[in-house]
Coordinates of C-alpha atoms in Angstrom, one line a residue:
M1 CA -31.8 62.5 0.2
A2 CA -33.5 64.7 -2.1
D3 CA -33.8 61.7 -4.7
R4 CA -35.1 59.4 -2.4
A5 CA -37.7 61.6 -1.1
E6 CA -39.0 62.3 -4.4
T7 CA -38.9 58.7 -5.0
Q8 CA -41.2 58.2 -1.9
E9 CA -43.5 61.1 -2.6
A10 CA -43.8 59.0 -6.5
I11 CA -44.2 55.9 -4.8
K12 CA -47.0 57.7 -2.6
V13 CA -48.9 59.2 -6.0
Q14 CA -48.5 55.7 -7.6
G15 CA -50.0 53.8 -5.0
E16 CA -53.1 56.3 -5.1
V17 CA -53.5 55.5 -9.1
V18 CA -53.3 51.7 -8.1
R19 CA -56.1 52.1 -5.3
K20 CA -58.3 54.2 -7.7
L21 CA -58.1 51.7 -10.4
K22 CA -58.9 49.0 -8.3
A23 CA -61.8 50.7 -6.5
E24 CA -63.4 51.8 -10.2
K25 CA -62.8 47.9 -11.1
A26 CA -60.5 48.8 -14.0
S27 CA -59.4 46.0 -16.4
K28 CA -56.6 43.7 -15.0
D29 CA -54.3 44.7 -17.8
Q30 CA -54.6 48.2 -16.8
I31 CA -54.0 47.6 -13.4
D32 CA -51.1 45.2 -13.7
V33 CA -49.3 48.0 -16.0
E34 CA -49.6 50.6 -13.2
V35 CA -48.6 48.1 -10.5
A36 CA -45.7 47.5 -12.3
K37 CA -44.7 50.9 -12.2
L38 CA -45.1 51.0 -8.5
L39 CA -42.8 48.0 -8.1
E40 CA -40.0 49.6 -10.1
L41 CA -40.2 52.8 -8.0
K42 CA -40.0 50.8 -4.9
L43 CA -37.1 48.8 -6.1
R44 CA -35.3 52.3 -6.6
L45 CA -35.4 52.8 -3.1
G46 CA -33.8 49.3 -2.3
G47 CA -33.3 48.0 1.3
D48 CA -36.2 46.9 3.4
D49 CA -38.8 49.1 1.5
V50 CA -38.4 46.5 -1.4
K51 CA -41.0 43.6 -1.5
H52 CA -40.7 41.2 -4.2
Q53 CA -44.2 40.1 -5.6
F54 CA -44.3 36.7 -7.2
V55 CA -46.8 36.2 -10.0
L56 CA -48.6 33.3 -8.8
K57 CA -49.6 31.2 -11.7
T58 CA -48.3 28.2 -13.6
P59 CA -46.4 28.7 -17.0
K60 CA -48.5 28.9 -20.3
G61 CA -50.1 25.9 -21.5
T62 CA -49.2 24.2 -18.2
R63 CA -51.3 23.4 -14.8
D64 CA -51.1 22.0 -11.4
Y65 CA -53.1 19.0 -10.3
N66 CA -54.6 18.6 -7.0
P67 CA -54.8 15.2 -4.7
K68 CA -58.5 14.6 -6.7
Q69 CA -57.3 15.2 -10.1
M70 CA -54.3 13.1 -9.4
A71 CA -56.2 10.0 -8.1
I72 CA -58.3 10.1 -11.3
R73 CA -55.2 10.5 -13.5
E74 CA -53.4 7.4 -11.6
K75 CA -56.4 5.3 -12.3
V76 CA -56.2 6.3 -16.1
F77 CA -52.3 5.5 -15.9
N78 CA -53.1 2.1 -14.3
T79 CA -55.3 1.0 -16.9
I80 CA -52.8 1.8 -19.7
V81 CA -49.9 0.1 -18.1
G82 CA -51.9 -2.8 -17.4
C83 CA -53.2 -3.0 -21.2
F84 CA -49.5 -2.6 -22.3
K85 CA -48.2 -5.4 -20.0
R86 CA -51.1 -7.7 -21.0
H87 CA -49.9 -7.3 -24.4
G88 CA -46.2 -8.4 -23.6
A89 CA -44.5 -4.9 -23.8
E90 CA -41.5 -3.9 -21.3
T91 CA -40.8 -0.5 -20.7
I92 CA -37.7 1.9 -21.3
D93 CA -36.9 5.5 -20.4
T94 CA -35.1 8.4 -22.4
P95 CA -33.7 12.0 -21.5
V96 CA -36.3 14.6 -21.3
F97 CA -34.1 16.5 -24.1
E98 CA -32.3 15.2 -27.2
L99 CA -29.5 16.7 -29.3
K100 CA -31.4 19.3 -31.6
E101 CA -30.2 17.4 -34.9
T102 CA -32.2 14.6 -33.4
L103 CA -35.4 15.7 -34.0
T104 CA -34.8 18.3 -36.6
G105 CA -36.5 17.4 -39.8
K106 CA -38.6 14.6 -38.3
Y107 CA -42.0 16.4 -38.0
G108 CA -42.7 18.1 -41.0
E109 CA -44.5 21.6 -40.5
D110 CA -44.9 20.7 -36.7
S111 CA -41.0 21.0 -36.3
K112 CA -41.7 24.8 -35.6
L113 CA -43.2 23.8 -32.3
I114 CA -40.1 22.4 -30.7
Y115 CA -38.5 23.8 -27.7
D116 CA -34.9 24.8 -28.1
L117 CA -32.8 25.1 -25.1
K118 CA -30.1 27.7 -24.3
D119 CA -26.7 26.3 -25.5
Q120 CA -24.7 26.4 -22.2
G121 CA -22.3 23.2 -22.6
G122 CA -21.1 23.1 -26.2
E123 CA -24.2 21.1 -27.6
L124 CA -27.3 22.3 -29.1
L125 CA -30.6 20.7 -27.3
S126 CA -34.3 20.6 -27.6
L127 CA -37.0 19.4 -25.3
R128 CA -38.4 16.3 -26.9
Y129 CA -41.3 16.6 -29.0
D130 CA -42.5 13.1 -28.6
L131 CA -41.6 9.8 -27.5
T132 CA -41.2 8.1 -30.8
V133 CA -38.0 9.8 -32.6
P134 CA -36.1 9.3 -29.0
F135 CA -37.3 5.6 -29.4
A136 CA -35.9 5.3 -32.6
R137 CA -32.4 6.8 -31.5
Y138 CA -32.3 4.5 -28.7
L139 CA -33.0 1.6 -31.2
A140 CA -30.2 2.6 -33.5
M141 CA -27.5 3.7 -30.9
N142 CA -28.2 0.4 -28.9
K143 CA -28.4 -1.8 -32.3
I144 CA -31.8 -3.3 -31.0
S145 CA -33.4 -4.9 -33.8
N146 CA -36.6 -6.6 -31.8
I147 CA -38.4 -5.0 -29.0
K148 CA -42.2 -4.5 -27.8
R149 CA -42.1 -1.3 -25.7
Y150 CA -43.9 0.8 -23.6
H151 CA -42.9 4.5 -22.5
I152 CA -45.0 7.0 -20.6
A153 CA -43.4 10.3 -19.9
K154 CA -43.8 14.1 -20.6
V155 CA -43.3 15.8 -23.8
Y156 CA -43.0 19.6 -24.7
R157 CA -44.7 21.6 -27.6
R158 CA -44.4 25.2 -28.1
D159 CA -48.1 25.4 -29.4
N160 CA -50.8 27.7 -28.6
P161 CA -52.7 25.7 -25.6
A162 CA -56.4 25.1 -25.5
M163 CA -56.5 24.1 -21.9
T164 CA -60.2 23.1 -21.9
R165 CA -59.5 20.6 -24.9
G166 CA -56.6 19.0 -23.2
R167 CA -54.2 20.6 -25.3
Y168 CA -51.0 21.6 -23.2
R169 CA -47.4 22.6 -23.8
E170 CA -46.3 20.2 -21.6
F171 CA -48.3 16.7 -21.2
Y172 CA -47.8 13.0 -20.8
Q173 CA -47.7 10.6 -23.8
C174 CA -48.3 6.9 -23.2
D175 CA -46.5 5.2 -26.2
F176 CA -46.7 1.4 -27.2
D177 CA -44.2 0.3 -30.1
I178 CA -43.3 -2.9 -31.8
A179 CA -39.8 -3.1 -33.4
G180 CA -38.9 -6.0 -35.8
H181 CA -39.3 -8.0 -39.1
Y182 CA -42.4 -9.4 -39.0
D183 CA -45.3 -10.7 -41.3
P184 CA -47.2 -7.5 -42.5
M185 CA -50.1 -6.1 -40.6
I186 CA -50.0 -8.6 -37.6
P187 CA -48.4 -5.8 -35.1
D188 CA -50.4 -3.1 -36.9
A189 CA -53.4 -4.9 -35.9
E190 CA -52.4 -5.4 -32.3
C191 CA -51.9 -1.5 -32.1
L192 CA -55.6 -1.1 -33.0
R193 CA -56.7 -3.8 -30.5
I194 CA -54.7 -2.0 -27.7
V195 CA -56.4 1.0 -28.4
S196 CA -59.8 -0.4 -28.7
E197 CA -59.3 -2.1 -25.1
I198 CA -58.0 1.1 -23.4
L199 CA -60.6 3.4 -24.6
G200 CA -63.3 0.3 -23.8
E201 CA -62.0 0.0 -20.2
L202 CA -61.7 3.9 -19.5
D203 CA -65.4 3.8 -20.1
L204 CA -65.2 7.0 -22.2
G205 CA -68.5 6.1 -24.0
D206 CA -68.5 5.6 -27.7
F207 CA -65.6 5.8 -29.9
H208 CA -64.1 4.7 -33.2
I209 CA -60.5 4.5 -34.7
K210 CA -60.1 5.9 -38.2
V211 CA -57.1 4.0 -40.5
N212 CA -55.6 5.1 -43.6
D213 CA -52.0 4.3 -45.2
R214 CA -49.5 6.9 -46.1
R215 CA -48.7 5.0 -49.6
I216 CA -52.8 5.1 -50.2
L217 CA -52.5 8.9 -49.5
D218 CA -49.1 9.3 -51.7
G219 CA -51.0 7.2 -54.6
M220 CA -53.9 9.3 -54.1
F221 CA -51.7 12.7 -54.5
A222 CA -50.2 11.5 -57.4
V223 CA -53.3 10.1 -59.5
C224 CA -54.9 13.6 -58.5
G225 CA -52.3 15.7 -60.2
V226 CA -50.6 16.8 -57.2
P227 CA -46.7 17.5 -57.9
D228 CA -43.9 15.4 -56.1
D229 CA -42.4 18.2 -54.2
K230 CA -45.9 19.2 -53.0
F231 CA -47.0 15.9 -51.3
R232 CA -46.0 16.5 -47.7
T233 CA -47.2 20.1 -47.7
I234 CA -50.9 19.0 -49.1
C235 CA -50.7 16.1 -46.8
S236 CA -50.5 18.5 -43.8
T237 CA -53.4 20.6 -45.1
V238 CA -55.5 17.2 -45.7
D239 CA -54.6 16.4 -42.2
K240 CA -56.6 19.6 -40.7
L241 CA -59.8 18.2 -42.0
D242 CA -60.8 17.2 -38.5
K243 CA -60.4 20.8 -37.6
M244 CA -61.7 22.6 -40.8
C245 CA -64.5 22.5 -43.0
W246 CA -63.5 21.2 -46.7
E247 CA -64.1 24.8 -48.6
D248 CA -61.2 26.1 -45.9
V249 CA -58.8 23.2 -46.8
K250 CA -59.4 23.2 -50.5
N251 CA -58.6 27.3 -50.5
E252 CA -55.3 26.5 -48.5
M253 CA -54.1 24.4 -51.0
V254 CA -55.0 26.0 -54.0
K255 CA -54.6 29.8 -52.9
E256 CA -51.7 29.2 -50.4
K257 CA -49.9 26.2 -51.6
G258 CA -50.3 26.8 -55.1
L259 CA -52.5 23.5 -56.0
S260 CA -54.5 23.5 -59.0
E261 CA -58.3 23.5 -58.6
E262 CA -59.1 20.3 -60.7
A263 CA -56.6 18.5 -58.7
A264 CA -57.9 19.7 -55.3
D265 CA -61.2 18.8 -56.6
M266 CA -60.4 15.3 -57.3
I267 CA -58.7 15.0 -53.7
G268 CA -62.4 16.1 -52.2
Q269 CA -63.9 13.3 -53.8
Y270 CA -61.4 10.9 -52.5
V271 CA -61.3 12.0 -48.9
S272 CA -65.2 12.0 -48.8
M273 CA -64.8 7.8 -48.7
H274 CA -64.9 5.7 -45.8
G275 CA -65.7 2.0 -44.8
G276 CA -64.0 -1.1 -44.2
M277 CA -62.4 -3.9 -46.3
D278 CA -64.9 -3.0 -48.8
L279 CA -63.8 0.3 -49.6
A280 CA -60.1 -1.3 -49.8
V281 CA -61.6 -3.6 -52.7
R282 CA -63.3 -1.1 -54.4
L283 CA -60.1 1.3 -54.4
L284 CA -58.3 -1.5 -55.8
E285 CA -60.6 -1.7 -58.8
D286 CA -60.8 2.4 -59.3
P287 CA -59.7 3.4 -62.7
K288 CA -57.1 6.2 -61.5
M289 CA -56.0 4.5 -57.9
S290 CA -55.3 0.9 -59.6
Q291 CA -52.6 2.9 -61.8
S292 CA -50.3 3.6 -58.8
K293 CA -48.5 0.7 -57.5
Q294 CA -47.7 2.5 -54.1
A295 CA -51.7 2.7 -53.5
C296 CA -52.3 -0.7 -54.5
A297 CA -49.8 -2.1 -52.0
G298 CA -51.4 0.0 -49.3
L299 CA -54.8 -1.2 -50.4
S300 CA -53.5 -4.8 -50.0
D301 CA -52.4 -4.5 -46.8
M302 CA -55.6 -2.6 -45.8
K303 CA -57.6 -5.8 -46.8
Q304 CA -55.1 -7.8 -44.8
L305 CA -55.5 -5.6 -41.6
F306 CA -58.9 -5.7 -41.9
S307 CA -58.9 -9.6 -41.7
Y308 CA -56.6 -9.6 -38.6
L309 CA -59.1 -7.0 -37.0
E310 CA -61.8 -9.2 -37.5
L311 CA -60.0 -11.8 -35.7
F312 CA -58.9 -9.4 -32.9
Q313 CA -63.0 -8.5 -32.8
V314 CA -62.6 -4.7 -33.2
T315 CA -64.0 -4.2 -37.0
D316 CA -67.1 -2.6 -35.3
K317 CA -64.6 0.3 -33.6
V318 CA -62.5 0.6 -36.9
V319 CA -62.8 2.7 -40.0
F320 CA -61.0 3.2 -43.2
D321 CA -60.9 6.8 -43.6
L322 CA -59.2 8.6 -46.8
S323 CA -59.6 11.8 -45.0
L324 CA -56.9 11.0 -42.3
A325 CA -53.6 12.1 -43.1
R326 CA -51.4 12.5 -39.8
G327 CA -48.7 15.4 -40.9
L328 CA -45.8 13.8 -39.3
D329 CA -43.1 13.0 -41.9
Y330 CA -41.8 9.9 -40.6
Y331 CA -45.1 7.7 -41.3
T332 CA -44.4 5.3 -43.9
G333 CA -47.5 2.9 -44.1
V334 CA -50.4 2.5 -42.0
I335 CA -51.9 5.4 -40.1
Y336 CA -54.8 5.9 -37.4
E337 CA -56.7 7.9 -34.8
A338 CA -59.0 7.2 -32.2
V339 CA -61.9 9.8 -32.2
L340 CA -65.0 10.1 -29.5
G341 CA -68.2 9.3 -30.8
P342 CA -69.8 6.4 -32.7
A343 CA -68.5 5.6 -36.1
G344 CA -71.0 7.8 -38.0
A345 CA -70.7 11.0 -35.9
T346 CA -67.7 12.2 -37.3
T347 CA -67.9 11.1 -40.7
P348 CA -64.9 12.5 -43.4
P349 CA -65.9 15.8 -45.3
P350 CA -68.5 15.6 -47.9
P351 CA -68.0 16.3 -51.5
P352 CA -66.5 19.8 -52.0
Q353 CA -69.6 21.2 -53.3
V354 CA -71.2 20.8 -49.7
G355 CA -68.3 22.2 -47.6
A356 CA -69.7 21.5 -44.2
P357 CA -67.5 21.1 -41.1
K358 CA -67.5 18.0 -39.4
A359 CA -69.7 16.9 -36.2
E360 CA -69.3 19.0 -33.0
E361 CA -68.5 16.0 -31.1
S362 CA -65.2 15.3 -32.6
L363 CA -64.2 19.0 -31.9
S364 CA -64.6 18.8 -28.2
V365 CA -61.4 17.2 -27.3
G366 CA -60.0 16.0 -30.9
S367 CA -58.4 12.7 -31.1
V368 CA -57.8 10.7 -28.0
A369 CA -55.0 8.4 -29.5
G370 CA -52.8 8.1 -32.7
G371 CA -50.1 6.3 -34.1
G372 CA -48.8 4.3 -37.1
R373 CA -45.9 2.4 -39.0
Y374 CA -42.8 4.4 -39.3
D375 CA -40.3 1.7 -41.2
G376 CA -37.5 4.2 -41.9
L377 CA -36.7 6.4 -38.8
V378 CA -34.4 4.1 -37.2
G379 CA -32.4 4.0 -40.2
M380 CA -32.1 7.6 -40.3
F381 CA -30.1 7.4 -37.1
D382 CA -28.0 4.1 -38.0
P383 CA -24.5 4.8 -39.3
K384 CA -25.3 2.1 -41.7
G385 CA -28.6 2.8 -42.5
R386 CA -30.0 -0.5 -40.9
A387 CA -33.8 -0.8 -41.0
V388 CA -36.0 -1.5 -38.2
P389 CA -39.5 -1.8 -39.2
C390 CA -41.7 -0.2 -36.7
V391 CA -45.2 0.8 -35.7
G392 CA -47.0 2.0 -32.8
V393 CA -49.6 4.1 -30.9
S394 CA -49.9 7.2 -28.3
I395 CA -52.6 7.5 -26.2
G396 CA -53.7 11.0 -25.5
V397 CA -53.9 11.0 -22.1
E398 CA -54.3 14.6 -21.1
R399 CA -57.5 14.7 -23.5
I400 CA -58.7 11.6 -21.8
F401 CA -58.1 13.1 -18.4
S402 CA -60.0 16.3 -19.3
I403 CA -62.9 14.4 -20.1
L404 CA -62.9 11.9 -16.8
E405 CA -62.1 15.1 -14.7
Q406 CA -65.6 16.6 -16.3
K407 CA -67.2 13.5 -15.3
A408 CA -66.1 13.2 -11.9
E409 CA -66.8 16.8 -10.9
A410 CA -69.9 15.8 -8.8
E411 CA -68.4 12.4 -7.4
K412 CA -66.3 11.8 -4.4
V413 CA -62.8 10.6 -5.7
R414 CA -60.7 8.8 -3.0
T415 CA -57.3 10.7 -2.9
T416 CA -55.7 8.3 -0.9
E417 CA -55.8 4.3 -0.4
V418 CA -55.7 4.0 3.2
Q419 CA -57.6 0.9 4.4
V420 CA -57.7 1.5 8.1
L421 CA -57.4 4.3 10.9
V422 CA -56.2 3.7 14.2
A423 CA -58.4 5.4 16.6
S424 CA -58.8 5.8 20.3
A425 CA -61.8 6.2 22.3
Q426 CA -60.1 7.9 25.4
K427 CA -57.4 10.1 26.4
N428 CA -53.8 9.2 27.0
L429 CA -53.9 6.3 24.4
L430 CA -51.2 7.7 21.9
E431 CA -48.5 5.3 22.7
E432 CA -50.8 2.7 22.1
R433 CA -52.1 3.9 18.8
L434 CA -48.6 4.5 17.6
R435 CA -47.7 0.7 18.9
L436 CA -50.6 -0.6 16.5
V437 CA -50.4 1.4 13.3
T438 CA -46.4 0.1 13.5
E439 CA -47.9 -3.2 13.7
L440 CA -50.1 -2.6 10.7
W441 CA -47.4 -1.1 8.7
N442 CA -44.9 -3.7 9.2
A443 CA -47.5 -6.1 7.8
G444 CA -48.2 -3.9 4.6
I445 CA -51.6 -2.7 5.7
K446 CA -51.9 1.2 4.3
A447 CA -53.1 2.6 7.8
E448 CA -52.9 5.7 9.5
S449 CA -53.5 7.6 12.8
M450 CA -54.3 11.2 13.7
F451 CA -51.3 13.3 14.8
K452 CA -53.0 15.0 18.2
K453 CA -52.4 13.2 21.3
N454 CA -55.8 13.2 22.5
P455 CA -58.5 13.2 19.4
K456 CA -62.1 13.0 19.9
L457 CA -63.7 9.9 18.7
L458 CA -66.1 11.6 16.6
S459 CA -63.5 14.0 14.6
Q460 CA -61.4 10.4 13.9
L461 CA -64.7 8.8 12.7
Q462 CA -65.9 12.0 10.5
H463 CA -62.1 12.1 9.1
C464 CA -62.7 8.6 7.9
E465 CA -65.9 9.5 6.4
E466 CA -64.5 12.6 4.5
S467 CA -61.5 10.2 3.1
G468 CA -63.3 7.3 2.2
I469 CA -61.3 5.1 4.8
P470 CA -63.4 2.0 4.9
L471 CA -62.2 0.5 8.6
V472 CA -61.3 2.1 12.1
A473 CA -59.6 0.0 14.7
I474 CA -60.7 1.6 17.8
L475 CA -58.6 1.2 21.1
G476 CA -59.9 1.4 24.5
E477 CA -58.6 0.8 28.0
Q478 CA -60.9 -2.3 28.0
E479 CA -59.8 -3.5 24.6
L480 CA -56.3 -3.2 25.6
K481 CA -57.0 -5.1 28.9
N482 CA -58.7 -8.0 27.2
G483 CA -56.1 -8.1 24.1
M484 CA -58.8 -7.0 21.4
V485 CA -59.5 -4.4 19.2
K486 CA -62.8 -3.0 18.0
L487 CA -63.0 -2.7 14.2
R488 CA -65.7 -0.4 13.0
T489 CA -67.0 -0.4 9.1
V490 CA -67.5 3.2 8.4
A491 CA -70.2 2.8 5.7
T492 CA -72.7 0.5 7.9
R493 CA -71.1 1.5 11.3
E494 CA -71.2 -2.2 12.3
E495 CA -68.8 -2.6 15.0
V496 CA -67.0 -6.1 16.0
D497 CA -64.4 -7.1 18.5
V498 CA -61.5 -8.8 17.0
S499 CA -58.4 -10.1 19.0
R500 CA -55.1 -8.4 18.7
A501 CA -53.5 -11.5 16.9
D502 CA -56.2 -11.7 14.3
L503 CA -56.8 -8.2 13.6
I504 CA -54.2 -8.1 10.4
E505 CA -56.1 -11.0 8.6
E506 CA -59.5 -9.7 9.7
I507 CA -58.6 -6.2 8.0
R508 CA -57.0 -8.0 4.8
K509 CA -60.1 -10.2 4.2
R510 CA -62.6 -7.1 4.7
T511 CA -60.4 -4.8 2.5
S512 CA -59.8 -7.5 -0.4
T513 CA -62.9 -6.4 -2.0
V514 CA -63.2 -2.5 -1.2

């Protein structure tokens, strides 16, 4: 009993410490430390004195979405899915976790961001990092050699989140991929057309799509004197040019990764170049680049790509940019990335002597879509090494949503799709309201009625205005006698009497344009 009394006294003293800190408006961290001490003392007592206090927050790098935010997200998803289907894609799904060995070694330096799961059933598992590697595993496992598919699902990265920029640890990816042996650059051009369509339909403002080719990058590294064993690590550094100025990128290549200063300076001259088909032609005639068969193959394909992009009417949105690297190891050919802003707003870094960072516009959310060709990934999983060429694109829906959410802050967004509220003008009409709302549901009309027995008509009309419900079907004693319903348009307050038999057709006619 003495120990219990001492603990109770310690709780009293510690409670005073916490109250004093709160009164003095001490830092949250300091208060949290003392509260933890108080809870520990209370746990010693046990029994009814213990009250578990939950930390009411979402895990780091995740968030909840309220109805208004979800309405915006659904609109974005519907736009994206509509485009994917318009281009003939079918959908699949894969598990949220994979065997660890499936994901290991596919993402270069980003592999450190994979979430490993605690082994409980004899298998070493990891949460999926993206939807591309599971797709390649799916193709190899099911011996599929041709498919045009889309997949929308959550992926996970043990990253440092930047919530205001749409960078999370749990987030959705919206992927479109074309797998199969086709003539060069036709599927690649269609992927770029899809990116252009989606960003245009979402009305995000100006945007441009940077394209490059891993073969051109590797050829450039070779002619600049980068050792073969440093290609991937130097590529990962070049990939940071959208976040860092050239001087910082050069310092990382030279001081951290051991590249010669001469090689870094030569890379700097090339990554400052951007253009269209004209740049591909110019580089094919470049004394150094023309020495690399790999670079020449990539440049020839780039010319072909731009000829198809012209037919697809998207050349005004696409820029051949030698600074684009995309660090994922599985890319083998064309790579691309969509950035908000006009084509001149986020130019590649200037030659090394200038060293200025890219324009601020691109730093607000980063890229909003990216992808490329990965012809060797399926073969990694296939027991016979069977190659299935693939090209795809991933839409950065979380970053897009961050932009649209900011735009919608001052706007009224409908969070339901209810077409009509069944209301009553007098008391004791609950059963009649329920009968009518059931008729509407049976006819596929999106309808609701208030849950009170005798709601005031004004309250029912206010609910429609607040929720954005366009129509009200009002029942009264006289309407019931005459077999009629008073149909009110909320926006104009216009009312018309409609026969019960014609009500469903009238609602459909009036809401078809809403």
